[in-house]
Amino acid sequence: MAALQQHWKNLSVSLANAILTISMNRPKVNAMSIGLLSDLEQAFDHASKNDHIKGVHLRSNFSSTFSAGLDLSDVYELCVKRHRPTIDKLVSDTINRGATAPLRCSKPVACSLDGHAIAAGIVIALACDYIAIGTRKPFRIGVTELPVGVPFPTIPLEIMRHQLEPQLAHRLIFDANIISSNDFSIRCERSETPDDLSRKWLKMMCERPLKGFQITKQKWWSNIIKLISIDDEQEKKDYFDAITSEDCLQAMKQALKK
């Protein structure tokens, strides 16, 4: 475990009672950098392949924030350079595979959502099998891509449409509303101690035969899993044209100043 901890520099990991706890630990707000997304993919892949791991608990090491979403400074720097292959890799590989890491994991995945979850932050939470929402204090949930002109990639969009009521998904994506966790109506449980709920659910799942869960999970996410393997050249071109446009670059620059 020590070697793995050193390898995943943006995560804190621990293994107890066959549960791998993955705590996002990228100061200050777990902005989804290329490094953090890659670490998440690798950690979940490790859990899938390790027979000693029966379940995964995803959480944040920061009390106020789960994740502030994609690191806008990373995106802006790439867009200014206008290097198409690098941007294509970010969208079709790094973001898509990082955001879908929990749903592609062959083990049960529980998420403790107890702090602000913005854009990619809420997407990766929704990709988990179970969500426990903290009630200690309200926090913000939202999707902020469209105000700066960044299109919502297909796979994160489909995760939100799959997991949320249509009206809520539309409101978050198109209106870019930031809502309170108290108003976030999803299938979940709520508690002042969401970590306890997540561990309780994982303990229950670990006592069941795994194969039936694996087959059902794969069927539940089958449409999105199929999308991951599709190389859509038109989508990549449209995305590149949008995020390297002058309007989008100026909007991102203004957002970074704030």
PDB file of C-alpha atoms in Angstrom:
ATOM      1  CA  MET A   1       0.000   0.000   0.000  1.00  0.00           C
ATOM      2  CA  ALA A   2       2.883   2.391   0.749  1.00  0.00           C
ATOM      3  CA  ALA A   3       4.189   2.042  -2.801  1.00  0.00           C
ATOM      4  CA  LEU A   4       0.743   2.723  -4.218  1.00  0.00           C
ATOM      5  CA  GLN A   5       0.327   5.753  -1.959  1.00  0.00           C
ATOM      6  CA  GLN A   6       3.550   7.195  -3.318  1.00  0.00           C
ATOM      7  CA  HIS A   7       2.445   6.492  -6.898  1.00  0.00           C
ATOM      8  CA  TRP A   8      -0.905   8.294  -6.606  1.00  0.00           C
ATOM      9  CA  LYS A   9       0.314  11.686  -5.487  1.00  0.00           C
ATOM     10  CA  ASN A  10      -3.140  13.325  -5.715  1.00  0.00           C
ATOM     11  CA  LEU A  11      -4.829  10.676  -3.556  1.00  0.00           C
ATOM     12  CA  SER A  12      -4.661   9.307  -0.038  1.00  0.00           C
ATOM     13  CA  VAL A  13      -5.443   5.592  -0.009  1.00  0.00           C
ATOM     14  CA  SER A  14      -6.009   3.022   2.706  1.00  0.00           C
ATOM     15  CA  LEU A  15      -7.178  -0.573   2.837  1.00  0.00           C
ATOM     16  CA  ALA A  16      -9.183  -1.939   5.764  1.00  0.00           C
ATOM     17  CA  ASN A  17     -11.640  -4.831   5.963  1.00  0.00           C
ATOM     18  CA  ALA A  18     -11.264  -5.387   2.194  1.00  0.00           C
ATOM     19  CA  ILE A  19     -12.444  -1.811   1.491  1.00  0.00           C
ATOM     20  CA  LEU A  20     -10.118   0.473  -0.482  1.00  0.00           C
ATOM     21  CA  THR A  21     -10.703   4.062   0.607  1.00  0.00           C
ATOM     22  CA  ILE A  22      -9.710   6.620  -2.023  1.00  0.00           C
ATOM     23  CA  SER A  23      -9.567  10.162  -0.658  1.00  0.00           C
ATOM     24  CA  MET A  24      -8.985  12.894  -3.216  1.00  0.00           C
ATOM     25  CA  ASN A  25      -6.199  15.050  -1.839  1.00  0.00           C
ATOM     26  CA  ARG A  26      -5.221  17.745  -4.351  1.00  0.00           C
ATOM     27  CA  PRO A  27      -5.032  21.152  -2.609  1.00  0.00           C
ATOM     28  CA  LYS A  28      -6.969  23.256  -2.271  1.00  0.00           C
ATOM     29  CA  VAL A  29     -10.263  22.088  -3.759  1.00  0.00           C
ATOM     30  CA  ASN A  30      -9.535  18.824  -5.630  1.00  0.00           C
ATOM     31  CA  ALA A  31      -9.644  20.550  -9.013  1.00  0.00           C
ATOM     32  CA  MET A  32      -9.618  17.760 -11.586  1.00  0.00           C
ATOM     33  CA  SER A  33      -6.195  18.133 -13.137  1.00  0.00           C
ATOM     34  CA  ILE A  34      -4.854  15.668 -15.686  1.00  0.00           C
ATOM     35  CA  GLY A  35      -2.846  14.146 -12.832  1.00  0.00           C
ATOM     36  CA  LEU A  36      -5.830  13.696 -10.505  1.00  0.00           C
ATOM     37  CA  LEU A  37      -7.994  12.175 -13.247  1.00  0.00           C
ATOM     38  CA  SER A  38      -5.196   9.763 -14.172  1.00  0.00           C
ATOM     39  CA  ASP A  39      -4.652   8.812 -10.521  1.00  0.00           C
ATOM     40  CA  LEU A  40      -8.366   8.072 -10.089  1.00  0.00           C
ATOM     41  CA  GLU A  41      -8.431   5.866 -13.168  1.00  0.00           C
ATOM     42  CA  GLN A  42      -5.383   3.925 -11.992  1.00  0.00           C
ATOM     43  CA  ALA A  43      -6.676   3.510  -8.421  1.00  0.00           C
ATOM     44  CA  PHE A  44     -10.058   2.171  -9.544  1.00  0.00           C
ATOM     45  CA  ASP A  45      -8.358  -0.108 -12.062  1.00  0.00           C
ATOM     46  CA  HIS A  46      -6.179  -1.453  -9.249  1.00  0.00           C
ATOM     47  CA  ALA A  47      -9.303  -2.161  -7.184  1.00  0.00           C
ATOM     48  CA  SER A  48     -10.878  -4.053 -10.083  1.00  0.00           C
ATOM     49  CA  LYS A  49      -7.847  -6.304 -10.501  1.00  0.00           C
ATOM     50  CA  ASN A  50      -7.061  -6.946  -6.807  1.00  0.00           C
ATOM     51  CA  ASP A  51      -8.909  -9.939  -5.350  1.00  0.00           C
ATOM     52  CA  HIS A  52      -8.240  -8.713  -1.801  1.00  0.00           C
ATOM     53  CA  ILE A  53     -10.348  -5.607  -2.451  1.00  0.00           C
ATOM     54  CA  LYS A  54     -14.107  -6.165  -2.187  1.00  0.00           C
ATOM     55  CA  GLY A  55     -15.338  -2.569  -2.418  1.00  0.00           C
ATOM     56  CA  VAL A  56     -14.204   1.035  -2.922  1.00  0.00           C
ATOM     57  CA  HIS A  57     -15.037   4.137  -0.897  1.00  0.00           C
ATOM     58  CA  LEU A  58     -14.533   7.460  -2.730  1.00  0.00           C
ATOM     59  CA  ARG A  59     -14.342  10.630  -0.646  1.00  0.00           C
ATOM     60  CA  SER A  60     -12.502  13.926  -0.235  1.00  0.00           C
ATOM     61  CA  ASN A  61      -9.821  14.796   2.295  1.00  0.00           C
ATOM     62  CA  PHE A  62     -11.172  18.364   2.467  1.00  0.00           C
ATOM     63  CA  SER A  63     -14.137  19.063   4.724  1.00  0.00           C
ATOM     64  CA  SER A  64     -15.666  21.834   2.605  1.00  0.00           C
ATOM     65  CA  THR A  65     -15.141  20.512  -0.932  1.00  0.00           C
ATOM     66  CA  PHE A  66     -15.582  17.196  -2.705  1.00  0.00           C
ATOM     67  CA  SER A  67     -14.233  18.546  -6.011  1.00  0.00           C
ATOM     68  CA  ALA A  68     -14.357  21.919  -7.731  1.00  0.00           C
ATOM     69  CA  GLY A  69     -14.435  20.261 -11.150  1.00  0.00           C
ATOM     70  CA  LEU A  70     -12.021  20.319 -14.063  1.00  0.00           C
ATOM     71  CA  ASP A  71      -8.950  22.473 -13.471  1.00  0.00           C
ATOM     72  CA  LEU A  72      -9.765  25.481 -15.651  1.00  0.00           C
ATOM     73  CA  SER A  73      -6.164  26.696 -15.629  1.00  0.00           C
ATOM     74  CA  ASP A  74      -5.071  23.389 -17.220  1.00  0.00           C
ATOM     75  CA  VAL A  75      -7.748  23.699 -19.897  1.00  0.00           C
ATOM     76  CA  TYR A  76      -6.982  27.354 -20.612  1.00  0.00           C
ATOM     77  CA  GLU A  77      -3.248  26.711 -21.060  1.00  0.00           C
ATOM     78  CA  LEU A  78      -3.960  23.897 -23.522  1.00  0.00           C
ATOM     79  CA  CYS A  79      -6.481  25.983 -25.444  1.00  0.00           C
ATOM     80  CA  VAL A  80      -4.140  28.953 -25.811  1.00  0.00           C
ATOM     81  CA  LYS A  81      -1.569  26.662 -27.449  1.00  0.00           C
ATOM     82  CA  ARG A  82      -4.288  25.311 -29.801  1.00  0.00           C
ATOM     83  CA  HIS A  83      -2.537  21.949 -30.110  1.00  0.00           C
ATOM     84  CA  ARG A  84      -5.319  19.711 -31.424  1.00  0.00           C
ATOM     85  CA  PRO A  85      -3.850  16.265 -30.513  1.00  0.00           C
ATOM     86  CA  THR A  86      -3.304  17.303 -26.880  1.00  0.00           C
ATOM     87  CA  ILE A  87      -6.835  18.684 -26.528  1.00  0.00           C
ATOM     88  CA  ASP A  88      -8.303  15.607 -28.233  1.00  0.00           C
ATOM     89  CA  LYS A  89      -6.483  13.395 -25.712  1.00  0.00           C
ATOM     90  CA  LEU A  90      -7.739  15.491 -22.789  1.00  0.00           C
ATOM     91  CA  VAL A  91     -11.375  15.185 -23.864  1.00  0.00           C
ATOM     92  CA  SER A  92     -11.613  11.708 -25.378  1.00  0.00           C
ATOM     93  CA  ASP A  93      -9.159   9.972 -23.067  1.00  0.00           C
ATOM     94  CA  THR A  94      -8.297  11.729 -19.799  1.00  0.00           C
ATOM     95  CA  ILE A  95     -11.686  13.277 -18.948  1.00  0.00           C
ATOM     96  CA  ASN A  96     -13.825  10.423 -20.220  1.00  0.00           C
ATOM     97  CA  ARG A  97     -11.790   7.672 -18.584  1.00  0.00           C
ATOM     98  CA  GLY A  98     -11.301   9.575 -15.326  1.00  0.00           C
ATOM     99  CA  ALA A  99     -14.977  10.490 -14.999  1.00  0.00           C
ATOM    100  CA  THR A 100     -16.092   6.914 -15.728  1.00  0.00           C
ATOM    101  CA  ALA A 101     -13.538   5.203 -13.481  1.00  0.00           C
ATOM    102  CA  PRO A 102     -16.092   4.372 -10.719  1.00  0.00           C
ATOM    103  CA  LEU A 103     -18.680   2.935 -13.115  1.00  0.00           C
ATOM    104  CA  ARG A 104     -16.032   0.846 -14.907  1.00  0.00           C
ATOM    105  CA  CYS A 105     -14.758  -0.549 -11.589  1.00  0.00           C
ATOM    106  CA  SER A 106     -15.808  -4.187 -11.144  1.00  0.00           C
ATOM    107  CA  LYS A 107     -16.268  -3.740  -7.380  1.00  0.00           C
ATOM    108  CA  PRO A 108     -19.063  -1.876  -5.545  1.00  0.00           C
ATOM    109  CA  VAL A 109     -18.234   1.839  -5.234  1.00  0.00           C
ATOM    110  CA  ALA A 110     -19.689   4.121  -2.553  1.00  0.00           C
ATOM    111  CA  CYS A 111     -19.226   7.891  -2.566  1.00  0.00           C
ATOM    112  CA  SER A 112     -19.322  10.206   0.450  1.00  0.00           C
ATOM    113  CA  LEU A 113     -20.468  13.569  -0.907  1.00  0.00           C
ATOM    114  CA  ASP A 114     -19.923  16.072   1.880  1.00  0.00           C
ATOM    115  CA  GLY A 115     -18.688  19.259   0.221  1.00  0.00           C
ATOM    116  CA  HIS A 116     -18.989  21.428  -2.882  1.00  0.00           C
ATOM    117  CA  ALA A 117     -19.245  19.312  -6.046  1.00  0.00           C
ATOM    118  CA  ILE A 118     -18.919  21.277  -9.271  1.00  0.00           C
ATOM    119  CA  ALA A 119     -18.935  20.065 -12.906  1.00  0.00           C
ATOM    120  CA  ALA A 120     -16.616  17.029 -13.151  1.00  0.00           C
ATOM    121  CA  GLY A 121     -16.856  16.743  -9.364  1.00  0.00           C
ATOM    122  CA  ILE A 122     -20.563  15.922  -9.420  1.00  0.00           C
ATOM    123  CA  VAL A 123     -20.171  13.763 -12.541  1.00  0.00           C
ATOM    124  CA  ILE A 124     -17.680  11.419 -10.865  1.00  0.00           C
ATOM    125  CA  ALA A 125     -19.920  11.195  -7.794  1.00  0.00           C
ATOM    126  CA  LEU A 126     -22.871  10.229  -9.998  1.00  0.00           C
ATOM    127  CA  ALA A 127     -20.734   7.499 -11.588  1.00  0.00           C
ATOM    128  CA  CYS A 128     -20.618   5.670  -8.240  1.00  0.00           C
ATOM    129  CA  ASP A 129     -22.996   2.862  -7.238  1.00  0.00           C
ATOM    130  CA  TYR A 130     -24.063   4.473  -3.964  1.00  0.00           C
ATOM    131  CA  ILE A 131     -24.029   8.077  -2.750  1.00  0.00           C
ATOM    132  CA  ALA A 132     -24.205   9.254   0.858  1.00  0.00           C
ATOM    133  CA  ILE A 133     -24.786  13.012   1.135  1.00  0.00           C
ATOM    134  CA  GLY A 134     -23.583  14.892   4.195  1.00  0.00           C
ATOM    135  CA  THR A 135     -26.059  17.059   6.128  1.00  0.00           C
ATOM    136  CA  ARG A 136     -23.567  18.730   8.450  1.00  0.00           C
ATOM    137  CA  LYS A 137     -24.015  21.914   6.436  1.00  0.00           C
ATOM    138  CA  PRO A 138     -25.398  22.660   2.961  1.00  0.00           C
ATOM    139  CA  PHE A 139     -22.900  22.757   0.101  1.00  0.00           C
ATOM    140  CA  ARG A 140     -23.020  23.760  -3.561  1.00  0.00           C
ATOM    141  CA  ILE A 141     -23.649  21.484  -6.531  1.00  0.00           C
ATOM    142  CA  GLY A 142     -23.536  22.695 -10.119  1.00  0.00           C
ATOM    143  CA  VAL A 143     -22.249  22.445 -13.660  1.00  0.00           C
ATOM    144  CA  THR A 144     -20.366  25.510 -14.878  1.00  0.00           C
ATOM    145  CA  GLU A 145     -19.059  24.682 -18.368  1.00  0.00           C
ATOM    146  CA  LEU A 146     -21.516  26.576 -20.570  1.00  0.00           C
ATOM    147  CA  PRO A 147     -21.011  30.042 -18.992  1.00  0.00           C
ATOM    148  CA  VAL A 148     -17.404  29.958 -20.242  1.00  0.00           C
ATOM    149  CA  GLY A 149     -18.344  28.390 -23.584  1.00  0.00           C
ATOM    150  CA  VAL A 150     -16.999  24.898 -22.893  1.00  0.00           C
ATOM    151  CA  PRO A 151     -19.280  22.195 -24.383  1.00  0.00           C
ATOM    152  CA  PHE A 152     -20.310  19.363 -22.117  1.00  0.00           C
ATOM    153  CA  PRO A 153     -18.622  16.159 -23.417  1.00  0.00           C
ATOM    154  CA  THR A 154     -20.938  13.327 -24.412  1.00  0.00           C
ATOM    155  CA  ILE A 155     -19.990  10.822 -21.729  1.00  0.00           C
ATOM    156  CA  PRO A 156     -20.294  13.165 -18.698  1.00  0.00           C
ATOM    157  CA  LEU A 157     -23.560  14.405 -20.234  1.00  0.00           C
ATOM    158  CA  GLU A 158     -24.879  10.847 -20.488  1.00  0.00           C
ATOM    159  CA  ILE A 159     -23.884  10.072 -16.895  1.00  0.00           C
ATOM    160  CA  MET A 160     -25.954  13.033 -15.697  1.00  0.00           C
ATOM    161  CA  ARG A 161     -28.914  12.118 -17.908  1.00  0.00           C
ATOM    162  CA  HIS A 162     -28.693   8.508 -16.713  1.00  0.00           C
ATOM    163  CA  GLN A 163     -28.618   9.353 -13.005  1.00  0.00           C
ATOM    164  CA  LEU A 164     -30.771  12.492 -12.642  1.00  0.00           C
ATOM    165  CA  GLU A 165     -34.354  13.410 -13.290  1.00  0.00           C
ATOM    166  CA  PRO A 166     -34.556  15.155 -16.702  1.00  0.00           C
ATOM    167  CA  GLN A 167     -35.654  18.524 -15.278  1.00  0.00           C
ATOM    168  CA  LEU A 168     -32.806  18.598 -12.757  1.00  0.00           C
ATOM    169  CA  ALA A 169     -30.187  17.547 -15.327  1.00  0.00           C
ATOM    170  CA  HIS A 170     -31.420  20.182 -17.793  1.00  0.00           C
ATOM    171  CA  ARG A 171     -31.427  22.883 -15.125  1.00  0.00           C
ATOM    172  CA  LEU A 172     -27.885  22.110 -14.012  1.00  0.00           C
ATOM    173  CA  ILE A 173     -26.387  21.772 -17.505  1.00  0.00           C
ATOM    174  CA  PHE A 174     -28.143  24.441 -19.560  1.00  0.00           C
ATOM    175  CA  ASP A 175     -28.997  27.032 -16.900  1.00  0.00           C
ATOM    176  CA  ALA A 176     -25.693  26.424 -15.100  1.00  0.00           C
ATOM    177  CA  ASN A 177     -27.536  26.854 -11.806  1.00  0.00           C
ATOM    178  CA  ILE A 178     -25.653  26.277  -8.587  1.00  0.00           C
ATOM    179  CA  ILE A 179     -28.011  24.597  -6.164  1.00  0.00           C
ATOM    180  CA  SER A 180     -27.862  23.631  -2.507  1.00  0.00           C
ATOM    181  CA  SER A 181     -27.213  20.026  -1.567  1.00  0.00           C
ATOM    182  CA  ASN A 182     -30.525  20.243   0.289  1.00  0.00           C
ATOM    183  CA  ASP A 183     -32.266  20.661  -3.089  1.00  0.00           C
ATOM    184  CA  PHE A 184     -30.305  17.950  -4.890  1.00  0.00           C
ATOM    185  CA  SER A 185     -32.989  15.310  -5.357  1.00  0.00           C
ATOM    186  CA  ILE A 186     -31.326  12.003  -6.236  1.00  0.00           C
ATOM    187  CA  ARG A 187     -31.412   8.407  -5.080  1.00  0.00           C
ATOM    188  CA  CYS A 188     -29.200   8.611  -2.003  1.00  0.00           C
ATOM    189  CA  GLU A 189     -29.068   8.485   1.764  1.00  0.00           C
ATOM    190  CA  ARG A 190     -28.264  11.484   3.958  1.00  0.00           C
ATOM    191  CA  SER A 191     -26.461  11.758   7.255  1.00  0.00           C
ATOM    192  CA  GLU A 192     -24.187  14.053   9.258  1.00  0.00           C
ATOM    193  CA  THR A 193     -21.610  11.262   8.924  1.00  0.00           C
ATOM    194  CA  PRO A 194     -21.798  10.108   5.275  1.00  0.00           C
ATOM    195  CA  ASP A 195     -18.567   8.105   5.602  1.00  0.00           C
ATOM    196  CA  ASP A 196     -20.355   5.829   8.082  1.00  0.00           C
ATOM    197  CA  LEU A 197     -23.226   5.282   5.633  1.00  0.00           C
ATOM    198  CA  SER A 198     -20.815   4.506   2.792  1.00  0.00           C
ATOM    199  CA  ARG A 199     -18.905   1.969   4.868  1.00  0.00           C
ATOM    200  CA  LYS A 200     -22.148   0.373   6.085  1.00  0.00           C
ATOM    201  CA  TRP A 201     -23.396  -0.040   2.503  1.00  0.00           C
ATOM    202  CA  LEU A 202     -20.058  -1.450   1.340  1.00  0.00           C
ATOM    203  CA  LYS A 203     -20.022  -3.930   4.240  1.00  0.00           C
ATOM    204  CA  MET A 204     -23.456  -5.167   3.152  1.00  0.00           C
ATOM    205  CA  MET A 205     -22.323  -5.474  -0.479  1.00  0.00           C
ATOM    206  CA  CYS A 206     -19.132  -7.316   0.479  1.00  0.00           C
ATOM    207  CA  GLU A 207     -21.170  -9.988   2.242  1.00  0.00           C
ATOM    208  CA  ARG A 208     -22.967 -10.826  -1.022  1.00  0.00           C
ATOM    209  CA  PRO A 209     -21.655 -12.930  -3.924  1.00  0.00           C
ATOM    210  CA  LEU A 210     -19.791 -10.567  -6.241  1.00  0.00           C
ATOM    211  CA  LYS A 211     -20.542 -12.038  -9.668  1.00  0.00           C
ATOM    212  CA  GLY A 212     -24.232 -11.171  -9.677  1.00  0.00           C
ATOM    213  CA  PHE A 213     -23.416  -7.571  -8.768  1.00  0.00           C
ATOM    214  CA  GLN A 214     -20.768  -7.324 -11.504  1.00  0.00           C
ATOM    215  CA  ILE A 215     -23.112  -8.559 -14.239  1.00  0.00           C
ATOM    216  CA  THR A 216     -25.909  -6.237 -13.124  1.00  0.00           C
ATOM    217  CA  LYS A 217     -23.595  -3.230 -12.852  1.00  0.00           C
ATOM    218  CA  GLN A 218     -22.238  -3.821 -16.336  1.00  0.00           C
ATOM    219  CA  LYS A 219     -25.786  -3.953 -17.729  1.00  0.00           C
ATOM    220  CA  TRP A 220     -26.784  -0.819 -15.800  1.00  0.00           C
ATOM    221  CA  TRP A 221     -23.974   1.180 -17.407  1.00  0.00           C
ATOM    222  CA  SER A 222     -23.829  -0.684 -20.743  1.00  0.00           C
ATOM    223  CA  ASN A 223     -24.799   2.268 -22.961  1.00  0.00           C
ATOM    224  CA  ILE A 224     -22.147   4.530 -21.454  1.00  0.00           C
ATOM    225  CA  ILE A 225     -19.491   1.810 -21.485  1.00  0.00           C
ATOM    226  CA  LYS A 226     -20.121   1.384 -25.235  1.00  0.00           C
ATOM    227  CA  LEU A 227     -19.672   5.127 -25.788  1.00  0.00           C
ATOM    228  CA  ILE A 228     -16.175   5.054 -24.252  1.00  0.00           C
ATOM    229  CA  SER A 229     -14.882   2.909 -27.117  1.00  0.00           C
ATOM    230  CA  ILE A 230     -16.307   5.172 -29.844  1.00  0.00           C
ATOM    231  CA  ASP A 231     -13.814   7.558 -31.428  1.00  0.00           C
ATOM    232  CA  ASP A 232     -16.038  10.410 -32.637  1.00  0.00           C
ATOM    233  CA  GLU A 233     -13.937  12.651 -34.862  1.00  0.00           C
ATOM    234  CA  GLN A 234     -16.757  15.151 -35.385  1.00  0.00           C
ATOM    235  CA  GLU A 235     -17.273  15.601 -31.655  1.00  0.00           C
ATOM    236  CA  LYS A 236     -13.552  16.168 -31.142  1.00  0.00           C
ATOM    237  CA  LYS A 237     -13.481  18.761 -33.925  1.00  0.00           C
ATOM    238  CA  ASP A 238     -16.560  20.564 -32.594  1.00  0.00           C
ATOM    239  CA  TYR A 239     -15.106  20.579 -29.086  1.00  0.00           C
ATOM    240  CA  PHE A 240     -11.754  21.879 -30.279  1.00  0.00           C
ATOM    241  CA  ASP A 241     -13.351  24.654 -32.357  1.00  0.00           C
ATOM    242  CA  ALA A 242     -15.505  25.752 -29.421  1.00  0.00           C
ATOM    243  CA  ILE A 243     -12.894  25.848 -26.659  1.00  0.00           C
ATOM    244  CA  THR A 244     -10.186  27.490 -28.774  1.00  0.00           C
ATOM    245  CA  SER A 245     -12.496  30.257 -30.014  1.00  0.00           C
ATOM    246  CA  GLU A 246     -11.690  33.796 -28.891  1.00  0.00           C
ATOM    247  CA  ASP A 247     -15.009  34.107 -27.044  1.00  0.00           C
ATOM    248  CA  CYS A 248     -14.349  30.974 -25.027  1.00  0.00           C
ATOM    249  CA  LEU A 249     -10.731  31.920 -24.280  1.00  0.00           C
ATOM    250  CA  GLN A 250     -11.809  35.341 -23.021  1.00  0.00           C
ATOM    251  CA  ALA A 251     -14.561  33.830 -20.882  1.00  0.00           C
ATOM    252  CA  MET A 252     -12.133  31.337 -19.323  1.00  0.00           C
ATOM    253  CA  LYS A 253      -9.588  34.109 -18.722  1.00  0.00           C
ATOM    254  CA  GLN A 254     -12.200  36.198 -16.904  1.00  0.00           C
ATOM    255  CA  ALA A 255     -13.303  33.211 -14.831  1.00  0.00           C
ATOM    256  CA  LEU A 256      -9.710  32.510 -13.781  1.00  0.00           C
ATOM    257  CA  LYS A 257      -9.283  36.128 -12.644  1.00  0.00           C
ATOM    258  CA  LYS A 258     -12.195  35.651 -10.252  1.00  0.00           C
TER     259      LYS A 258
END
